[in-house]
Tab-separated table of C-alpha atoms and ligand atoms in Angstrom:
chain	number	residue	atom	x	y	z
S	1	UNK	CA	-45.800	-80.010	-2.654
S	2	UNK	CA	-43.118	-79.517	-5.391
S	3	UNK	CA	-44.358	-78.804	-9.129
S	4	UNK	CA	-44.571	-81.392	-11.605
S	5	UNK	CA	-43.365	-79.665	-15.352
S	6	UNK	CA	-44.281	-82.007	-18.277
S	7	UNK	CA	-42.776	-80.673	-21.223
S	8	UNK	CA	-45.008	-80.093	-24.417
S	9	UNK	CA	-42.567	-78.654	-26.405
S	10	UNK	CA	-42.612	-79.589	-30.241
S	11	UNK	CA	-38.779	-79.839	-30.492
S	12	UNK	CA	-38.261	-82.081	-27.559
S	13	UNK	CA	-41.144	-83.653	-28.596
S	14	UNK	CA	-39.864	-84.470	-31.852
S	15	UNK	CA	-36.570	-85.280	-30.427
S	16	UNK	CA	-37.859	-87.947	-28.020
S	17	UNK	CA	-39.607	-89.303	-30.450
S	18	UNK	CA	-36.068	-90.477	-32.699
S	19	UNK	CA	-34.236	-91.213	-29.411
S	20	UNK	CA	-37.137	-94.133	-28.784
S	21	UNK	CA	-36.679	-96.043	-32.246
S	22	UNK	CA	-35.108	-99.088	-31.815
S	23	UNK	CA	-33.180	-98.683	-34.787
S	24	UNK	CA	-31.447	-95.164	-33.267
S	25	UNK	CA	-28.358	-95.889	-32.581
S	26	UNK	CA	-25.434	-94.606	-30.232
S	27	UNK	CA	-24.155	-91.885	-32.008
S	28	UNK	CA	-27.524	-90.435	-32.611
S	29	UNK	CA	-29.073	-90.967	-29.188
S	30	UNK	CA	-26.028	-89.219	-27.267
S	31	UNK	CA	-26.702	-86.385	-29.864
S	32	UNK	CA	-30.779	-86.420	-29.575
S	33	UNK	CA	-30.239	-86.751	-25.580
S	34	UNK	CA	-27.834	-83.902	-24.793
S	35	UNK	CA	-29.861	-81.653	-26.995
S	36	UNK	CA	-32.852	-82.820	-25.081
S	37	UNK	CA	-30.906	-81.654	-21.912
S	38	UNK	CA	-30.162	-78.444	-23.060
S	39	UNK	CA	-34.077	-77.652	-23.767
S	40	UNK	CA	-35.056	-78.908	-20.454
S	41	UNK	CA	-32.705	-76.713	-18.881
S	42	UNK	CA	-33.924	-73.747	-20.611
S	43	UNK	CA	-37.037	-74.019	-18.605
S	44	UNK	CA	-35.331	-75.803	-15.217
S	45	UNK	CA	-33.821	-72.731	-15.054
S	46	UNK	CA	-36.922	-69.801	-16.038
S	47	UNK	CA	-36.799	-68.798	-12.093
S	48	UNK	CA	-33.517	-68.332	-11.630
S	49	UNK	CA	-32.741	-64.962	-10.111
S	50	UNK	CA	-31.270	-61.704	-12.092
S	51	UNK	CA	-29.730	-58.284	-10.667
S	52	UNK	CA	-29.834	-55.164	-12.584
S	53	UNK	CA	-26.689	-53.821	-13.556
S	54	UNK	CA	-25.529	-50.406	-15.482
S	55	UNK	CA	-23.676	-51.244	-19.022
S	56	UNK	CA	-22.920	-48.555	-21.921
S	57	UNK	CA	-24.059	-49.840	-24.997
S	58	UNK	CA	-22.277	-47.880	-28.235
S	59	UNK	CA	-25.849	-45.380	-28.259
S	60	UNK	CA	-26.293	-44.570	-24.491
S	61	UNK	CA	-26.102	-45.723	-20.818
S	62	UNK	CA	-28.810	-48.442	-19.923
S	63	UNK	CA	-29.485	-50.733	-17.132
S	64	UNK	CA	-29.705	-54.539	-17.649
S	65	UNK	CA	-30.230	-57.524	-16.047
S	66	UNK	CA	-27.480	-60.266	-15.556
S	67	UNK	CA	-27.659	-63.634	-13.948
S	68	UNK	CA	-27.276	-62.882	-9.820
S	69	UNK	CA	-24.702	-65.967	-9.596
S	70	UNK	CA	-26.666	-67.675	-7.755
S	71	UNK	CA	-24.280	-71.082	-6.859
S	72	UNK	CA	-25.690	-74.725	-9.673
S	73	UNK	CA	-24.769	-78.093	-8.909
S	74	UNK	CA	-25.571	-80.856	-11.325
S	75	UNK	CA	-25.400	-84.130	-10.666
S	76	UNK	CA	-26.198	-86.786	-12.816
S	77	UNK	CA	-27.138	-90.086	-11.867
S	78	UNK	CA	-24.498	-92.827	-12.783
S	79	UNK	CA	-24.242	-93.919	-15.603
S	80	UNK	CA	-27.075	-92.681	-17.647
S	81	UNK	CA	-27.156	-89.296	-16.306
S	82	UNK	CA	-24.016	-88.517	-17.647
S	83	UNK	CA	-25.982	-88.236	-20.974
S	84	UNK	CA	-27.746	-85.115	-19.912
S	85	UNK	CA	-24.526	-82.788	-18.264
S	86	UNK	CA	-22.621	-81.212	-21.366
S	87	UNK	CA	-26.229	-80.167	-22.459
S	88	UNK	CA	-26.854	-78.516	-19.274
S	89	UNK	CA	-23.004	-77.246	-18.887
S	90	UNK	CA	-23.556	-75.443	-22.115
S	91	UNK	CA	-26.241	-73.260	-20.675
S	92	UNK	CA	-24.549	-72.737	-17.424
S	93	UNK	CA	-20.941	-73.116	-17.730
S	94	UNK	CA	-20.108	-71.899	-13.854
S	95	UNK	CA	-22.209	-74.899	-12.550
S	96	UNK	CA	-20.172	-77.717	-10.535
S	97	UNK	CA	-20.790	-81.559	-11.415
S	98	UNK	CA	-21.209	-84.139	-8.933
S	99	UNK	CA	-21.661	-87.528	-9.214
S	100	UNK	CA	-23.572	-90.305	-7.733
S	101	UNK	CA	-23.801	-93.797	-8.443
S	102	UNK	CA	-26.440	-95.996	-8.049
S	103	UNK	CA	-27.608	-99.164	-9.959
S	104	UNK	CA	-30.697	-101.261	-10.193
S	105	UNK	CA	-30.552	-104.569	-8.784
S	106	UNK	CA	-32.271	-106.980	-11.760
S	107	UNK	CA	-33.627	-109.132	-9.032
S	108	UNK	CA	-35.135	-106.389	-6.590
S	109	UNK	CA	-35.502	-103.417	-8.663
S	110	UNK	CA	-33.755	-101.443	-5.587
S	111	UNK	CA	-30.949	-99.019	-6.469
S	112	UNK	CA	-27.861	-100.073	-4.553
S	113	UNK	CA	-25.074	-96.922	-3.963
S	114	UNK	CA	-21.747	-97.394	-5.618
S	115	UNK	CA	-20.006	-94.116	-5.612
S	116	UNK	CA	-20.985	-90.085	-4.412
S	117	UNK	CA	-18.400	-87.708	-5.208
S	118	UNK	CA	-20.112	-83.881	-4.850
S	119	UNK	CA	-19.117	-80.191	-4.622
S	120	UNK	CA	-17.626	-79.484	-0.961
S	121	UNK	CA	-20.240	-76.171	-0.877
S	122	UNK	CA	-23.027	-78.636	-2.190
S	123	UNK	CA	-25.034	-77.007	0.977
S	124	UNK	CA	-24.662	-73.574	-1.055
S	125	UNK	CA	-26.078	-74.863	-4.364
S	126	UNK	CA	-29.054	-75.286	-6.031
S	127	UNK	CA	-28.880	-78.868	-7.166
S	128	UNK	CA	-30.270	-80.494	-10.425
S	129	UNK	CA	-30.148	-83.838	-10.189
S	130	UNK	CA	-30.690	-85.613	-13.560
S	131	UNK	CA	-31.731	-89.552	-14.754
S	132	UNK	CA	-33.016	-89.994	-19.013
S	133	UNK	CA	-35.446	-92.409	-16.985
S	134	UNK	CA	-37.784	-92.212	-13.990
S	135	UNK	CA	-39.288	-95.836	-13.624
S	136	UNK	CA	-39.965	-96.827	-10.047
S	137	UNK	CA	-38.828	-94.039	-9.088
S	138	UNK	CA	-36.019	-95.838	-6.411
S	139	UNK	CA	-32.862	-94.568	-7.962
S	140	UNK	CA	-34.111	-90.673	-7.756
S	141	UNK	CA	-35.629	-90.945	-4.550
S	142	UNK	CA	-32.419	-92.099	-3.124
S	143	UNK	CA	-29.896	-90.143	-5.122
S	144	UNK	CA	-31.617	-87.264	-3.552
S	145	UNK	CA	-31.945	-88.604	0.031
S	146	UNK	CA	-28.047	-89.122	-0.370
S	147	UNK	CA	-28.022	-85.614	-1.385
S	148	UNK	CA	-29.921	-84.788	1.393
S	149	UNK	CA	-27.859	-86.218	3.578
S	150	UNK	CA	-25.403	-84.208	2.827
S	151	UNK	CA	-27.088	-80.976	3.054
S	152	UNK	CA	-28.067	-80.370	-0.377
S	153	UNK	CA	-31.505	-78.159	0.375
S	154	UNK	CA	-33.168	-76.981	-2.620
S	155	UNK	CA	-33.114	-79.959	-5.534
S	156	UNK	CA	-34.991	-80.147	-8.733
S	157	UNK	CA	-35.249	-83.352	-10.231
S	158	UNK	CA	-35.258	-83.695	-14.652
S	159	UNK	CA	-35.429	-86.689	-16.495
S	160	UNK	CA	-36.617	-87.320	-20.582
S	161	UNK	CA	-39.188	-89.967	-19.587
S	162	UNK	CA	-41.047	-90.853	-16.339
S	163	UNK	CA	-43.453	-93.893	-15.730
S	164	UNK	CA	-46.625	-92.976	-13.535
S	165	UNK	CA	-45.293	-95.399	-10.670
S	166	UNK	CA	-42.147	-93.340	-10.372
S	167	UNK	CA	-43.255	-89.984	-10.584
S	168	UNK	CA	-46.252	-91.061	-7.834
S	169	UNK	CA	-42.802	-92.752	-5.737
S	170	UNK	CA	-40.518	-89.538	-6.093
S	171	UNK	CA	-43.739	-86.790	-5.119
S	172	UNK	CA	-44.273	-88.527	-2.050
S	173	UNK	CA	-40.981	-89.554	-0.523
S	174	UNK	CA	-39.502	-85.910	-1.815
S	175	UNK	CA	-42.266	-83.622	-1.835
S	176	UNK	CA	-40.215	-80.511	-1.696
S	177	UNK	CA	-38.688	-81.195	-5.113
S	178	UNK	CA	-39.976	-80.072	-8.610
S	179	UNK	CA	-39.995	-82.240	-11.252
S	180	UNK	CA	-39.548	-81.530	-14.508
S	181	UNK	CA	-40.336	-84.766	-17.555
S	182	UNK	CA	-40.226	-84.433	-21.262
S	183	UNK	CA	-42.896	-87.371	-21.356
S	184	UNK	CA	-44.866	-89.235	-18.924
S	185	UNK	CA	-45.388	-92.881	-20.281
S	186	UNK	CA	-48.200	-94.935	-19.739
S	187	UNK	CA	-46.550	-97.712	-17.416
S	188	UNK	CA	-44.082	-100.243	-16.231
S	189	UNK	CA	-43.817	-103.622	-17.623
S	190	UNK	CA	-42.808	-106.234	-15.071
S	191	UNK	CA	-39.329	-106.486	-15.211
S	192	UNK	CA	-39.634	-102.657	-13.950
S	193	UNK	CA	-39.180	-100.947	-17.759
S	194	UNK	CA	-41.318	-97.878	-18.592
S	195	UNK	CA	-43.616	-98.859	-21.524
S	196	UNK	CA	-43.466	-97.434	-24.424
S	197	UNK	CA	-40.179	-96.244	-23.007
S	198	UNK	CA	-36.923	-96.343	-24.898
S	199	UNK	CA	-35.179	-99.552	-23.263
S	200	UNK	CA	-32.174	-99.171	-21.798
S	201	UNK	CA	-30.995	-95.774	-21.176
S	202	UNK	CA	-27.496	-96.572	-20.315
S	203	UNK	CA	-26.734	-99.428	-22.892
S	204	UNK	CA	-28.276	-96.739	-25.703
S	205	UNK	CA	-26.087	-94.352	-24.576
S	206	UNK	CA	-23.084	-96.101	-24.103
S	207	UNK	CA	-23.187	-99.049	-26.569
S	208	UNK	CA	-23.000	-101.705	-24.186
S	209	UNK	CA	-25.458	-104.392	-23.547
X	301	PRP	C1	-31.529	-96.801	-14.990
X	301	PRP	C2	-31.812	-95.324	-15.179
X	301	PRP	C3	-32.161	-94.880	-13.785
X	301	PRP	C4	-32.858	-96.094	-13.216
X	301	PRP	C5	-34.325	-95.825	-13.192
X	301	PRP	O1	-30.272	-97.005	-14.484
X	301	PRP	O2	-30.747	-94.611	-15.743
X	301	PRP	O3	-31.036	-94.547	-13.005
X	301	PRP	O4	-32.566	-97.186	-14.092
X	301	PRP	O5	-35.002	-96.876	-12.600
X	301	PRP	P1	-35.766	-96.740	-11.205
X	301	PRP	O6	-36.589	-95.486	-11.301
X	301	PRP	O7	-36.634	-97.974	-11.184
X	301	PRP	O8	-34.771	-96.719	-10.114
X	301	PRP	P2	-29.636	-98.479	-14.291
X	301	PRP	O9	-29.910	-98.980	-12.918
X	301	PRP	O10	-30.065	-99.350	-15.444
X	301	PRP	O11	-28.098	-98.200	-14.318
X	301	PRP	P3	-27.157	-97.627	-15.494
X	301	PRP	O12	-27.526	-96.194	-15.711
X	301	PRP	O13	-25.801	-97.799	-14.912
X	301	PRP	O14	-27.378	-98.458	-16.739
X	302	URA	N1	-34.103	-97.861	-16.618
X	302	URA	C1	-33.978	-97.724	-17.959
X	302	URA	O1	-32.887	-97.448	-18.461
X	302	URA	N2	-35.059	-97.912	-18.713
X	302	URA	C2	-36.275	-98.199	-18.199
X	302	URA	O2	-37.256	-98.341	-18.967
X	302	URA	C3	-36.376	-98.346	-16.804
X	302	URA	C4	-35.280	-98.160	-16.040
C-alpha cells in the first residue's frame, strides 16, 4: 500500500487557511497556492536519492552530497493543476512538465479526457502528478491510469485538500502511489464539492466562473 502524508505544517497550514476565504481573491490565491506547492514539494521530495561527490571549499578538500539526477516529471492536472507547477519548478528546475486534461462532468461527476501531452522518456521518470483538490477522487485515479498507460511506473500523487471519499477512491484503485494532502476535509456535499473546501479550484485560480 502507498503512504498517505497529511501535512501539519504551520505555514501551509496558515496558508490554506487564506486561500479558503471567500473573500481571497485571484491574485492572492495563485500567490497562497504556488507557495503551498513549493512546501509540499519540500517533503514530496525528502527521499529523493543523493551521491557523494569531492568539492574544494576555500579551507580544505571535503566530500558532499549532490542530488543523483535522478529523471522528475510533473504533471499537473488541467486546469487547476497548473496552479501548483512554477512552485514545484522552483525547487527542481531540471524536471519536465506534462500535461493532462481531464474535466468533471456536472451531471455524472466522471472526469472525461480532453488532452495528454507528456515527456517522450515519461517511462524514465518519477512522476508527480498534482490536483489543489481531491474530491471523488475520479479525476486522479484516471490521470494516473492514463499515465499508466503509458508506462509511467513510480507516481506520487499531491494535492492542497482531499475529501475522505477521494482519498478512500485513489488508495484503492492506485495502491502503489503515495499521497501526499495539506488537509483532509471532512466531506463531500452533493453536488460532489469537498466541505469546508475552498469552492472552485479552477475558477479561484483563474478568475472565471
Ligand atoms: C476539479 C479539480 C480536480 C477535480 C477533482 O477540476 O481541479 O481536477 O475537480 O474532482 P474529482 O476528485 O471529483 O474528480 P474540474 O473538473 O472542476 O476542472 P477544472 O480544473 O478545469 O476547473
Ligand atoms: N473540484 C473543485 O475544484 N472543488 C471541489 O470542492 C471539488 C472538486
Amino acid at each position: 500500500m502507498g503512504k498517505v502524508y497529511v501535512f501539519d505544517h504551520p505555514l501551509i497550514q496558515h496558508k490554506l487557511t487564506h486561500i479558503r476565504k471567500k473573500e481571497t481573491g485571484t491574485k492572492e490565491f495563485r500567490e497562497l497556492v504556488d507557495e503551498i506547492a513549493t512546501l509540499m514539494a519540500f517533503e514530496a521530495t525528502r527521499d529523493l536519492p543523493l551521491d557523494e561527490i569531492e568539492i574544494e571549499t576555500p579551507v580544505s578538500k571535503t566530500k558532499s552530497k549532490v542530488l543523483s539526477g535522478k529523471k522528475l516529471g510533473i504533471v499537473p492536472i488541467l486546469r487547476a493543476g497548473i496552479g501548483m507547477v512554477d512552485g514545484i519548478v522552483k525547487l527542481i528546475p531540471a524536471a519536465k512538465v506534462g500535461h493532462i486534461g481531464l474535466y468533471r462532468d456536472p451531471e455524472t461527476l466522471k472526469p472525461v479526457e480532453y488532452y495528454v501531452k507528456l515527456p517522450s522518456d515519461i517511462t524514465e521518470r518519477d512522476i508527480f502528478v498534482v490536483d489543489p483538490m481531491l474530491a471523488t477522487g475520479g479525476s486522479a485515479i484516471e490521470a494516473i491510469n492514463s499515465l499508466k498507460k503509458r508506462g509511467a511506473k513510480r507516481i506520487k500523487f499531491l494535492c492542497l485538500i482531499a475529501a475522505p471519499e477521494g482519498l478512500k477512491a485513489l488508495e484503492e484503485a492506485h495502491p502503489d502511489v503515495d499521497i501526499y494532502i495539506a488537509a483532509l476535509d471532512d466531506k463531500l456535499d452533493e453536488n460532489g464539492y469537498i466541505v469546508p473546501g475552498l469552492g472552485d479550484a479552477g475558477d479561484r485560480l483563474f478568475g472565471t466562473k
